[in-house]
XYZ file of C-alpha atoms in Angstrom:
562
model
C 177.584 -166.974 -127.133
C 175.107 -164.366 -125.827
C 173.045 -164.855 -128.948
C 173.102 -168.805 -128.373
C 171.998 -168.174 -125.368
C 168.474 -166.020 -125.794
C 167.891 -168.198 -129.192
C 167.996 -171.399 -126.851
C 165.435 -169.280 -124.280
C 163.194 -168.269 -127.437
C 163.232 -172.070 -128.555
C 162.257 -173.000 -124.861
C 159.252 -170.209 -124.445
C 157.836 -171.356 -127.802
C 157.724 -175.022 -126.967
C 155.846 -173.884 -123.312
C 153.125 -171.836 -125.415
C 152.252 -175.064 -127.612
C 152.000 -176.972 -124.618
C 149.252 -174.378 -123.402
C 147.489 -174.240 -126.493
C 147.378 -178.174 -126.392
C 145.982 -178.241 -123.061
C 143.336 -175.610 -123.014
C 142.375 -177.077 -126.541
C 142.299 -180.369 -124.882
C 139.767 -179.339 -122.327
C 137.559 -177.558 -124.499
C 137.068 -180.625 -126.731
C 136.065 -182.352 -123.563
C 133.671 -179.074 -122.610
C 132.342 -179.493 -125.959
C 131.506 -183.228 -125.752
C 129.955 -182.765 -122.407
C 127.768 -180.511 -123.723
C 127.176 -182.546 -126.765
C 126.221 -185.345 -124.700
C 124.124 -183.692 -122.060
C 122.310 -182.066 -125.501
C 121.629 -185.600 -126.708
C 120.162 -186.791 -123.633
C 117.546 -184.360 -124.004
C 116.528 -184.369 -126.949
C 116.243 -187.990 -126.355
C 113.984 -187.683 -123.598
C 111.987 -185.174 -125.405
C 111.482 -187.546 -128.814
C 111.007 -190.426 -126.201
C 107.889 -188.190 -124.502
C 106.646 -186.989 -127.525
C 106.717 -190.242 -129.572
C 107.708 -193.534 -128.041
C 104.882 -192.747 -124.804
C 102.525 -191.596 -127.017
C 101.637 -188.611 -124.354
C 99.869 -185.583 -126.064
C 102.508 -182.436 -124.781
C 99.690 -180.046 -124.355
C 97.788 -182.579 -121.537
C 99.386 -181.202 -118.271
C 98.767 -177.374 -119.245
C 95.278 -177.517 -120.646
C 94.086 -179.868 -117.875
C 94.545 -177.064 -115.414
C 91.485 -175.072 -117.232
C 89.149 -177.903 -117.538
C 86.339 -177.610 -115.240
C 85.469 -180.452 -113.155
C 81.844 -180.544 -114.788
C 80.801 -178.836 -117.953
C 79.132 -175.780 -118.442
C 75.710 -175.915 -119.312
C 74.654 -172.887 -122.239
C 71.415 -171.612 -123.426
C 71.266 -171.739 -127.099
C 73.056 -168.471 -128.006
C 76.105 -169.548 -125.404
C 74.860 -167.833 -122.321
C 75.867 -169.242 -119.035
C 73.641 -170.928 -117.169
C 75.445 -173.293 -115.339
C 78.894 -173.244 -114.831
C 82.069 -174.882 -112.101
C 84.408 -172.571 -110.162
C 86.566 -172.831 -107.759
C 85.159 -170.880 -104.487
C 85.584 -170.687 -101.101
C 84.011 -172.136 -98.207
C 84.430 -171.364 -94.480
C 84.768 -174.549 -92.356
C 85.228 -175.394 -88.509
C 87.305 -177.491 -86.324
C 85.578 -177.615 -82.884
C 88.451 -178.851 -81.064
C 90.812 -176.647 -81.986
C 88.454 -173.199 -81.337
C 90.277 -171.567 -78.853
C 88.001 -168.551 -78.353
C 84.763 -168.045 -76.410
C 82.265 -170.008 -78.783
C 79.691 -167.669 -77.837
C 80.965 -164.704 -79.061
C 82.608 -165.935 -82.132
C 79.077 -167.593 -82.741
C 77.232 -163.676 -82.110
C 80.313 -162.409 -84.428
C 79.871 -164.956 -87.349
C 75.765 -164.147 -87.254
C 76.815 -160.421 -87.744
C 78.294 -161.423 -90.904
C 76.288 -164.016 -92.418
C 72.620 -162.521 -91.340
C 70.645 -165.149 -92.787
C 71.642 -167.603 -90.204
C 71.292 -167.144 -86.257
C 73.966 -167.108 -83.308
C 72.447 -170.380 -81.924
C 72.675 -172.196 -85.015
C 76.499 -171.448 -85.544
C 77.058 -172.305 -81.823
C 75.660 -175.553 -82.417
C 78.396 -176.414 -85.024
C 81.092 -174.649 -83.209
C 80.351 -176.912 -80.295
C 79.826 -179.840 -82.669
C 81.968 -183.163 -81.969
C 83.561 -183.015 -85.259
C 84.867 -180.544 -88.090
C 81.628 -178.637 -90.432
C 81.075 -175.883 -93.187
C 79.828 -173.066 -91.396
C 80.006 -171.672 -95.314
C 79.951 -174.177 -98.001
C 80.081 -170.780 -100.377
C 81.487 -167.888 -98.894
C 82.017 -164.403 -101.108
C 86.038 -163.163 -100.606
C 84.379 -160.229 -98.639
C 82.886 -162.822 -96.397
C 86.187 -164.521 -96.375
C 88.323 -162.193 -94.895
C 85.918 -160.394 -92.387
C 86.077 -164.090 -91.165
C 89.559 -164.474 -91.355
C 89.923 -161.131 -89.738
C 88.442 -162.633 -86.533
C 91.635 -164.501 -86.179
C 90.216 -167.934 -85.100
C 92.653 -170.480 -85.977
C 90.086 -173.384 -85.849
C 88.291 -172.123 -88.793
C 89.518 -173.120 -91.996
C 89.199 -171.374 -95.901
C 89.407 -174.083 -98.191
C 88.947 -173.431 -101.863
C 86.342 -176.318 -103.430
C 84.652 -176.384 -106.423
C 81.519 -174.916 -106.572
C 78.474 -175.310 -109.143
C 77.203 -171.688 -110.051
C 74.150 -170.532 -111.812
C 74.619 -166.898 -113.000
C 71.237 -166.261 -114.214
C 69.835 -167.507 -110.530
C 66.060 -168.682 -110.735
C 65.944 -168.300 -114.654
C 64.740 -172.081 -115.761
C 65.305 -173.423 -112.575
C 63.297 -176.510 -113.885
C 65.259 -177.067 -116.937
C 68.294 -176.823 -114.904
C 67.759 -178.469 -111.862
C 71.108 -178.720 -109.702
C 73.798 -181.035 -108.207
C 74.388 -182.696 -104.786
C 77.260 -181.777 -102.218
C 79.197 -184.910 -104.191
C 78.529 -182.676 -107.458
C 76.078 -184.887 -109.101
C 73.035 -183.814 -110.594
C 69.758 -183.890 -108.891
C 67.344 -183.126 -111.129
C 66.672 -181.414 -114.442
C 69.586 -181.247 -117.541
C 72.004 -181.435 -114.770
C 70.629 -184.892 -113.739
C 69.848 -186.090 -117.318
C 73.294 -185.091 -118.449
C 75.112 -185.992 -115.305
C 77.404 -188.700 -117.041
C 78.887 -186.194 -120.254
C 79.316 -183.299 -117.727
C 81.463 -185.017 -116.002
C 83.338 -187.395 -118.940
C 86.692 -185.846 -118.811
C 87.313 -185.650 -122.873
C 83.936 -183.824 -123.369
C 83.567 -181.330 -120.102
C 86.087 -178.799 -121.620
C 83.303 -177.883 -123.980
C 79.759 -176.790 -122.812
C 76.541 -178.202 -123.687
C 74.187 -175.836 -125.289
C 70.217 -175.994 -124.792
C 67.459 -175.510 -126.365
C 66.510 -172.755 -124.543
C 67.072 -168.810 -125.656
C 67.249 -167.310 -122.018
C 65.703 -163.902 -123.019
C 62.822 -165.823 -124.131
C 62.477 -167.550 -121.174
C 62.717 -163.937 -118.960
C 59.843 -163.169 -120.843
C 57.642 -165.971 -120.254
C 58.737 -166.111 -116.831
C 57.845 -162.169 -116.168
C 54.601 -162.642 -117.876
C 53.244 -165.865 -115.798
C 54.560 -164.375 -112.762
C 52.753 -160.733 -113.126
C 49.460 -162.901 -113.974
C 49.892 -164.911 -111.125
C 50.805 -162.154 -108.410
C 47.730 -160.407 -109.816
C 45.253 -163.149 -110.155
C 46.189 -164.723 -106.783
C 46.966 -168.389 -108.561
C 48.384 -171.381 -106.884
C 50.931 -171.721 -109.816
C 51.426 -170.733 -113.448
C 53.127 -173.015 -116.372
C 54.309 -172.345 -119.561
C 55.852 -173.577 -122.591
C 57.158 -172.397 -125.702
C 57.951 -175.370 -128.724
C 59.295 -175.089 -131.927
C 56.254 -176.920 -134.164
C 59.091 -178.251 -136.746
C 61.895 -179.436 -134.590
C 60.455 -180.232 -131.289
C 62.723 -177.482 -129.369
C 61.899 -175.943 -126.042
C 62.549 -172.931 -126.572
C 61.249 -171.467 -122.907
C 59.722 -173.436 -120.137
C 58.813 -172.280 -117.059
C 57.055 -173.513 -113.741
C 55.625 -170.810 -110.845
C 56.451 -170.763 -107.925
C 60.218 -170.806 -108.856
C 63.197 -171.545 -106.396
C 67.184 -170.832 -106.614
C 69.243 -173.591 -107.573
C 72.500 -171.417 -105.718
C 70.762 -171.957 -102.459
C 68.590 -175.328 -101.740
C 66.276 -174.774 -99.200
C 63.749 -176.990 -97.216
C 61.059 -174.615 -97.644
C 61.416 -174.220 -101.519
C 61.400 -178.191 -101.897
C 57.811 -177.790 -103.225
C 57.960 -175.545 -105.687
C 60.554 -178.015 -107.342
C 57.991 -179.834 -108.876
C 57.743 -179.211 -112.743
C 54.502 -178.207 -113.271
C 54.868 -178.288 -117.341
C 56.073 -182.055 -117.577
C 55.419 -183.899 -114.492
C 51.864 -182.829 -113.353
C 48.966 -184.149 -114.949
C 45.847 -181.560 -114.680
C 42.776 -182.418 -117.238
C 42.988 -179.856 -119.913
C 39.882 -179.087 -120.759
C 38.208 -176.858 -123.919
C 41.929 -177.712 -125.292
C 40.983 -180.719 -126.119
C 38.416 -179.973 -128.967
C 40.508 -178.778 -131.933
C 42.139 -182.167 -131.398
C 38.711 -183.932 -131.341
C 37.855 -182.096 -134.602
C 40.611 -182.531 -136.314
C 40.532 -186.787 -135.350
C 36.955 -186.709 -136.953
C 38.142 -184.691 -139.625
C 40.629 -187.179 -140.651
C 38.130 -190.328 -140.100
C 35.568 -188.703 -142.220
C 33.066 -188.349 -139.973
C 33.000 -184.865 -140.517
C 32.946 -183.957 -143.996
C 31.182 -180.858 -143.979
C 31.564 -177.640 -141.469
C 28.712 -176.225 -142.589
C 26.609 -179.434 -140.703
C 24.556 -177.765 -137.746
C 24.506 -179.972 -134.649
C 21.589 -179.751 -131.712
C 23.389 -177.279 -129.217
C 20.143 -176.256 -128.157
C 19.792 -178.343 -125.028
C 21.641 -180.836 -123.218
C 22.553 -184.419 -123.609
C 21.497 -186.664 -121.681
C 23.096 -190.604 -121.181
C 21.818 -192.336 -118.371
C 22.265 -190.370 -115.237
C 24.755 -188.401 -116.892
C 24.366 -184.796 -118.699
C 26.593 -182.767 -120.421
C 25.730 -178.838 -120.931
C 27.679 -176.240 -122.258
C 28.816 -173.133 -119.751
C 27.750 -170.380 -122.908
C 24.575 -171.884 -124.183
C 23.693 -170.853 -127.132
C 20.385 -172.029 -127.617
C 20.238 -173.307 -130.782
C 21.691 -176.017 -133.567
C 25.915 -175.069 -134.054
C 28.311 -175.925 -136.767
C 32.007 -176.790 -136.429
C 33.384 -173.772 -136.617
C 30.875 -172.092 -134.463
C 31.420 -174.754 -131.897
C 34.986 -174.093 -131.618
C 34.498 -170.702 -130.960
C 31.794 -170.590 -128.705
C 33.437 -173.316 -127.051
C 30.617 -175.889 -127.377
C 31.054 -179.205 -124.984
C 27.752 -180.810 -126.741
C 28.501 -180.586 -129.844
C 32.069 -181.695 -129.579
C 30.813 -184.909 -127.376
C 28.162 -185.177 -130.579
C 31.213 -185.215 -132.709
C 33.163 -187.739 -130.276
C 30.428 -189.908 -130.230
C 29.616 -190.345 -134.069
C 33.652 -190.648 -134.033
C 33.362 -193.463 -131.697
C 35.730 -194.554 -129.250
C 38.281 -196.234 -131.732
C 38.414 -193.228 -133.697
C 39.023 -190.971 -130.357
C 41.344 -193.692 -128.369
C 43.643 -193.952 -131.601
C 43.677 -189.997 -131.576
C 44.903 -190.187 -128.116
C 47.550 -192.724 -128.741
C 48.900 -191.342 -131.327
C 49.634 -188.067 -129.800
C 51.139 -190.011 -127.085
C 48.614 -189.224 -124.333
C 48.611 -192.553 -123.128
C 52.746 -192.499 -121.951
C 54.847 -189.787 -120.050
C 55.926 -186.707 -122.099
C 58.758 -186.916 -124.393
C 61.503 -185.305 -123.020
C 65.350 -185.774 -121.861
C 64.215 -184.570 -118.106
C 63.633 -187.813 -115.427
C 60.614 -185.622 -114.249
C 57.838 -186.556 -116.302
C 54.749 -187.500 -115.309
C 52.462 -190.840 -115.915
C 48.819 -189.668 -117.638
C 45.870 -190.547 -115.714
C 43.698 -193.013 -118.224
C 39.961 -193.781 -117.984
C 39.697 -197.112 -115.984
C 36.433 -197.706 -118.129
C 35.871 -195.807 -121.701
C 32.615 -195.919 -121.978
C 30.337 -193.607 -124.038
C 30.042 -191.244 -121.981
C 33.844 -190.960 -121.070
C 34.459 -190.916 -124.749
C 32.178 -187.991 -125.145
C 33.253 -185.898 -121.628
C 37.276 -186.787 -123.124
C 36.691 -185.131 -126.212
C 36.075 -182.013 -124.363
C 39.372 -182.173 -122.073
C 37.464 -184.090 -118.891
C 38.019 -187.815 -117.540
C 41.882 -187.819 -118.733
C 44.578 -185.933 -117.234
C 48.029 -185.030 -119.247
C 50.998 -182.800 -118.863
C 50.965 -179.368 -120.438
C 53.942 -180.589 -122.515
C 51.986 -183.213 -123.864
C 49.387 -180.682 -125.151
C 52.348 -178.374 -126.686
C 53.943 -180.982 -128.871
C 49.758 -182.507 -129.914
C 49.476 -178.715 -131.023
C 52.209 -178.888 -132.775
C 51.647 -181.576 -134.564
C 47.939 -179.832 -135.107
C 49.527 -176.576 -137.007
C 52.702 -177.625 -138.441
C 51.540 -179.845 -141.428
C 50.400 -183.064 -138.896
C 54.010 -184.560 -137.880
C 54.257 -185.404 -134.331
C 57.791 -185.214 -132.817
C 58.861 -185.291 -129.367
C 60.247 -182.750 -127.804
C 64.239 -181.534 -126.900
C 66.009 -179.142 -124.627
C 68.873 -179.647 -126.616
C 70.091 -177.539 -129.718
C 69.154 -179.126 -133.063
C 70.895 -178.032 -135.506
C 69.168 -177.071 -138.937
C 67.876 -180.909 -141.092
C 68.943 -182.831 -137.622
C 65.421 -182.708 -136.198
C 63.791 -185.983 -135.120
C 61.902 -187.435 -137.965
C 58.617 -187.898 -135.804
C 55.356 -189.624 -137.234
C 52.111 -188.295 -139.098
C 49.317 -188.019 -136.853
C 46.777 -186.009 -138.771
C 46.848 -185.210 -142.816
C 47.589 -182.288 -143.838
C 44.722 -180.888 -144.965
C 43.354 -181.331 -141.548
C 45.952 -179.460 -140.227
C 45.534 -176.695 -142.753
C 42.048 -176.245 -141.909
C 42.620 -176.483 -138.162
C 45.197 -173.363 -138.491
C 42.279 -171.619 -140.516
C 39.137 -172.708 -137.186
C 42.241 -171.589 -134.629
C 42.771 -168.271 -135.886
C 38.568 -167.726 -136.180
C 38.805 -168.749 -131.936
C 40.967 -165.959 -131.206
C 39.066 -162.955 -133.610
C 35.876 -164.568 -133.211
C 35.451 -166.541 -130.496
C 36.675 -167.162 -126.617
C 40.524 -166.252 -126.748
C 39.690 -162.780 -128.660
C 41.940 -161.544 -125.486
C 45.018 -163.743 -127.024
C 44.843 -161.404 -130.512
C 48.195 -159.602 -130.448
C 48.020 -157.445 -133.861
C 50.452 -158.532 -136.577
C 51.293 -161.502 -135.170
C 47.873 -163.726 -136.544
C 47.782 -165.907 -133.059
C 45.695 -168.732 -133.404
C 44.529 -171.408 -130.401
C 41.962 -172.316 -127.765
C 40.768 -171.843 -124.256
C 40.624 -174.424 -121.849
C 39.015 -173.942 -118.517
C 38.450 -177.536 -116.361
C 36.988 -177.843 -112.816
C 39.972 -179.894 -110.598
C 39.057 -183.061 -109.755
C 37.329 -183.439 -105.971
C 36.264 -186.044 -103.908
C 35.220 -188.256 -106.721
C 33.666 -185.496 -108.734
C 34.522 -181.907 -109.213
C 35.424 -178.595 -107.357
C 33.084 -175.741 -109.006
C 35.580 -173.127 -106.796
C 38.686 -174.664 -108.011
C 39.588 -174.134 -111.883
C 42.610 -174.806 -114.161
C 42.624 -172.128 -116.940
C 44.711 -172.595 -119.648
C 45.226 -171.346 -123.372
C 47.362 -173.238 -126.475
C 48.219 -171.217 -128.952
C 50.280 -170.848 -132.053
C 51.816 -168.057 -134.165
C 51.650 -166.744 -137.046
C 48.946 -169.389 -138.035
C 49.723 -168.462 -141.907
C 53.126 -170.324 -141.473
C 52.783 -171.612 -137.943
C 56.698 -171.436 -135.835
C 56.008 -171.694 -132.570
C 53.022 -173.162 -129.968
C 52.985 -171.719 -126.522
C 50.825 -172.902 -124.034
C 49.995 -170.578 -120.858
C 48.552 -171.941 -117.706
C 47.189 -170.556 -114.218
C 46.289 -172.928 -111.348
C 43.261 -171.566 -109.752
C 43.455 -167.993 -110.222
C 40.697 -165.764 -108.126
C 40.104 -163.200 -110.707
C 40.236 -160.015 -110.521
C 39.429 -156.520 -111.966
C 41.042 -156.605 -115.218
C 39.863 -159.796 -115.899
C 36.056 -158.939 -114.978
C 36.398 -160.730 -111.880
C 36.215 -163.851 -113.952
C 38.358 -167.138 -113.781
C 38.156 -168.499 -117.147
C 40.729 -168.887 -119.368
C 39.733 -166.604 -121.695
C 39.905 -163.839 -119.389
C 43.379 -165.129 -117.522
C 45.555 -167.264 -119.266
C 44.570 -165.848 -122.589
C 45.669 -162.579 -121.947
C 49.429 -163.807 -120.756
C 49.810 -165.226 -124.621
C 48.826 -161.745 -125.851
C 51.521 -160.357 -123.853
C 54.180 -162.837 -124.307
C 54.375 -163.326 -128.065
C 54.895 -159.325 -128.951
C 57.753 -159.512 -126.665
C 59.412 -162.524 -127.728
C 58.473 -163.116 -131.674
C 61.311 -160.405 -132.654
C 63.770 -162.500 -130.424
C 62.430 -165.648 -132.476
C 62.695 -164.508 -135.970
C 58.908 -163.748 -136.328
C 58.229 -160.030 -137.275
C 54.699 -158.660 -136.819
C 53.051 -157.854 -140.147
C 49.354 -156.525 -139.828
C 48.852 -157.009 -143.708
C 49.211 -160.875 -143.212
C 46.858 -163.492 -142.112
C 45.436 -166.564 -142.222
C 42.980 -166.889 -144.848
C 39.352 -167.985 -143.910
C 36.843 -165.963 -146.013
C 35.197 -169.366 -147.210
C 34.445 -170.028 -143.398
C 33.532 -166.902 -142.030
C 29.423 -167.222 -143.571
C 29.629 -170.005 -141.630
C 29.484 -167.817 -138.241
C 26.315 -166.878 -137.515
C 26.224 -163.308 -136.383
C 23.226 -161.344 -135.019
C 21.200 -158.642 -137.210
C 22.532 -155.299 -135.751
């Protein structure tokens, strides 16, 4: 009985554990499918994102590191332009609640630069102003410090330009709504701010250490020779690249002034200033290529002056006697080029013109370009006074890319402050043949170790080019007080790579330069300095054991018996 009894209990124990194991299995098949099902759902959603919406997964995370405009890069991918987020300090008048006068004499303290009276004049505004629109954190929290709850620290995005002044002209800058002004940021306003290109910068032309250079140099000559202004230009003959431009006096694109409006004007491709002596290797090389010259050896009356009606044109370094081309090119001869200019005629010199584009604005992605002032009547005489730079004014850009042309073979192409990558230059058009352009590289090398721009000769680097010093225009004739002195140059002239053209707007003179005002003694000397510094930077090494070869023009010089 008793063992009945505990194999009935055993039986009834048994049957309660399956009944447990049935349940808690139970519910962990239905744990299971939950989790199965929730698992489905999201891999649903996730193929359904990924494929059926179409939606790139990496848009929301990289959009957070896209700038709101695009940098802007020289052309080794230094910074010159880039967005940031920054702050700015701004006030809510009506919600100041602390003595406006001594919060104004507080903010002064910190921001120097402005006065007490004008920050009172905000603070007691009628509605909410930046006091700041870019504030440094330092700024910031001596601000905040002052405990003011009606001033606010917003953070906004702010255009920066790390390198400050450095081509301020190239760059230009943008507008409180962010949109470019003037210079590359205006021109490339549209793919700065085009949301599937901003994420990558836009590189330049420009090499920023070669612009420092040209900059320091154009500034020291100016300071020094007491000039209105200074311009220069540096232009790859073969691919039309800028490779430096600058325009004195400069101004800060960080911080837009009213009193630095003026010196926004680009002085390299929107004024027009009449070039000058520059204009005779071009005049040479025209009636080189018409045939009208045919020999250099040809001696022309230099001896006195020609007279056309009531007109008579002289040259400033008479020489006194009959002068062949290449001694009129270096002694920088206005009769005989106007001899040359007339037997030339004015077809031959007005296609010349043309050609290089004289008679258009300068070639160039910047808006600020400026119209060329034409002859309202070519007669003779303005056909002969043109030849020598007078009667037709042009930008100094348009002079860099007709020298270019002149040295690198005869192929004029416009020029670019964007980066051209090697066999994507423009294919530009022949203006001269290139034997003219051969022997124009041989007559500008013999100006600078013969003739007026001896003070451009930097040794190794076989500079070749021409001064160019014009009386500004005054009252319907000229101011004898008032010069613009200017030299274009090349280098090396045996395998020309670059032009650079170096201008001074009515420099005084002073003792280094002999007190005199002429290019030759002014601009030329800025070229001589500039090209040592920056042909390493460019590729071109100096080599005193090169040069141009002109031994079957030197007899042609005519050089007093010592």
């Amino acid at each position: 009985m008793t063992t009945l009894l505990a194999n009935s209990r055993r039986v009834q124990f048994s049957g309660k554990q399956k009944e447990i194991a049935a349940s808690a299995h139970f519910r962990l098949m239905v744990l299971l499918l939950v989790f199965l099902a929730i698992f489905t759902i999201i891999i649903g959603r996730l193929i359904s994102f990924g494929i059926l919406e179409d939606a790139p997964p990496t848009r929301g995370v990289s959009s957070i590191f896209v700038p709101a405009r695009g940098d802007i890069v020289d052309r080794n991918g230094v910074p010159l332009a880039r967005t940031m987020q920054a702050y700015a300090i701004r006030v809510v008048p009506e919600r100041v609640l602390g003595d406006k006068n001594t919060l104004a004499n507080q903010l002064a303290e910190i921001f120097p630069d402005t006065t007490a009276a004008a920050f009172l004049a905000k603070l007691e505004g009628s509605r909410p102003t930046y006091l700041r629109r870019r504030a440094l954190p330092h700024e910031v929290k001596q601000v905040h410090a002052l405990g003011e709850i009606g001033i606010e620290f917003p953070r906004e995005d702010e255009r920066l330009y790390p390198q400050r002044d450095l081509a301020a002209h190239v760059l230009g800058y943008v507008n409180a709504d962010g949109d470019g002004v003037m210079g590359m940021e205006r021109a490339l306003n549209d793919r700065l701010k085009d949301e599937s290109k901003r994420g990558s910068p836009v590189a330049l032309s420009i090499d920023s250490r070669v612009q420092a250079a040209l900059e320091s140099e154009l500034m020291v000559a100016m300071t020094s020779l007491e000039a209105r202004g200074a311009a220069g230009i540096i232009l790859d003959v073969h691919s039309g690249e800028v490779m430096a431009l600058a325009s004195l006096p400069v101004f800060d694109p960080n911080k837009i002034r009213k009193e630095t409006i003026s010196n926004q004007t680009n002085e390299v491709t929107q004024s027009v200033f009449e070039l000058g002596s520059t204009f005779k290797p071009l005049t040479i090389a025209a009636a080189l290529d018409a045939g009208t010259v045919t020999d250099l050896a040809v001696r022309y009356n230099a001896s006195e002056p020609i007279r056309v009606g009531r007109y008579s044109i002289k040259d400033d370094h008479s020489q006194g006697r009959y002068l062949n081309v290449p001694e009129a090119l270096v002694h920088s001869s206005n009769i005989v080029t106007a001899r040359i200019a007339d037997n030339l005629g004015r077809e031959g010199m007005e296609n010349m013109i043309r050609r290089l584009g004289f008679d258009e604005r300068p070639h160039i992605e910047l808006a600020e370009r400026g119209k060329p002032l034409w002859p309202q009547s070519w007669g003779r005489v303005t056909n002969m006074t043109i030849a020598y730079g007078h009667g037709i004014a042009v930008t100094p850009l348009h002079l860099a890319s007709a020298y270019a042309a002149l040295v690198n073979g005869g192929i004029w192409r416009p020029a670019t402050l964007a980066k051209v990558k090697p066999g994507e230059e423009a294919k530009g058009r022949r203006v001269f043949k290139a034997a003219t352009s051969a022997r124009m590289r041989q007559l500008l090398r013999m100006i600078v170790t013969d003739g007026t721009g001896r003070k451009a000769d930097a040794p190794g680097f076989r500079i070749g080019g021409k001064t160019g010093s014009a009386e500004k225009p005054s009252n319907g004739g000229y101011n004898k007080t008032s010069l613009v002195s200017t030299f274009a140059a090349a280098f090396p002239m045996d395998n020309p790579r670059y032009v650079i053209i170096a201008m001074l707007d009515e420099p005084k003179g002073n003792a280094e330069s002999a007190y005199q005002r002429t290019a030759g003694w002014t601009a030329a000397p800025i070229v001589r300095k500039v090209v040592p510094r920056v042909g390493p930077m460019l590729g071109v090494v100096p080599d005193e054991h090169r040069d141009v070869d002109v031994s079957e023009l030197t007899p042609l010089l005519w050089k007093p018996k010592e």
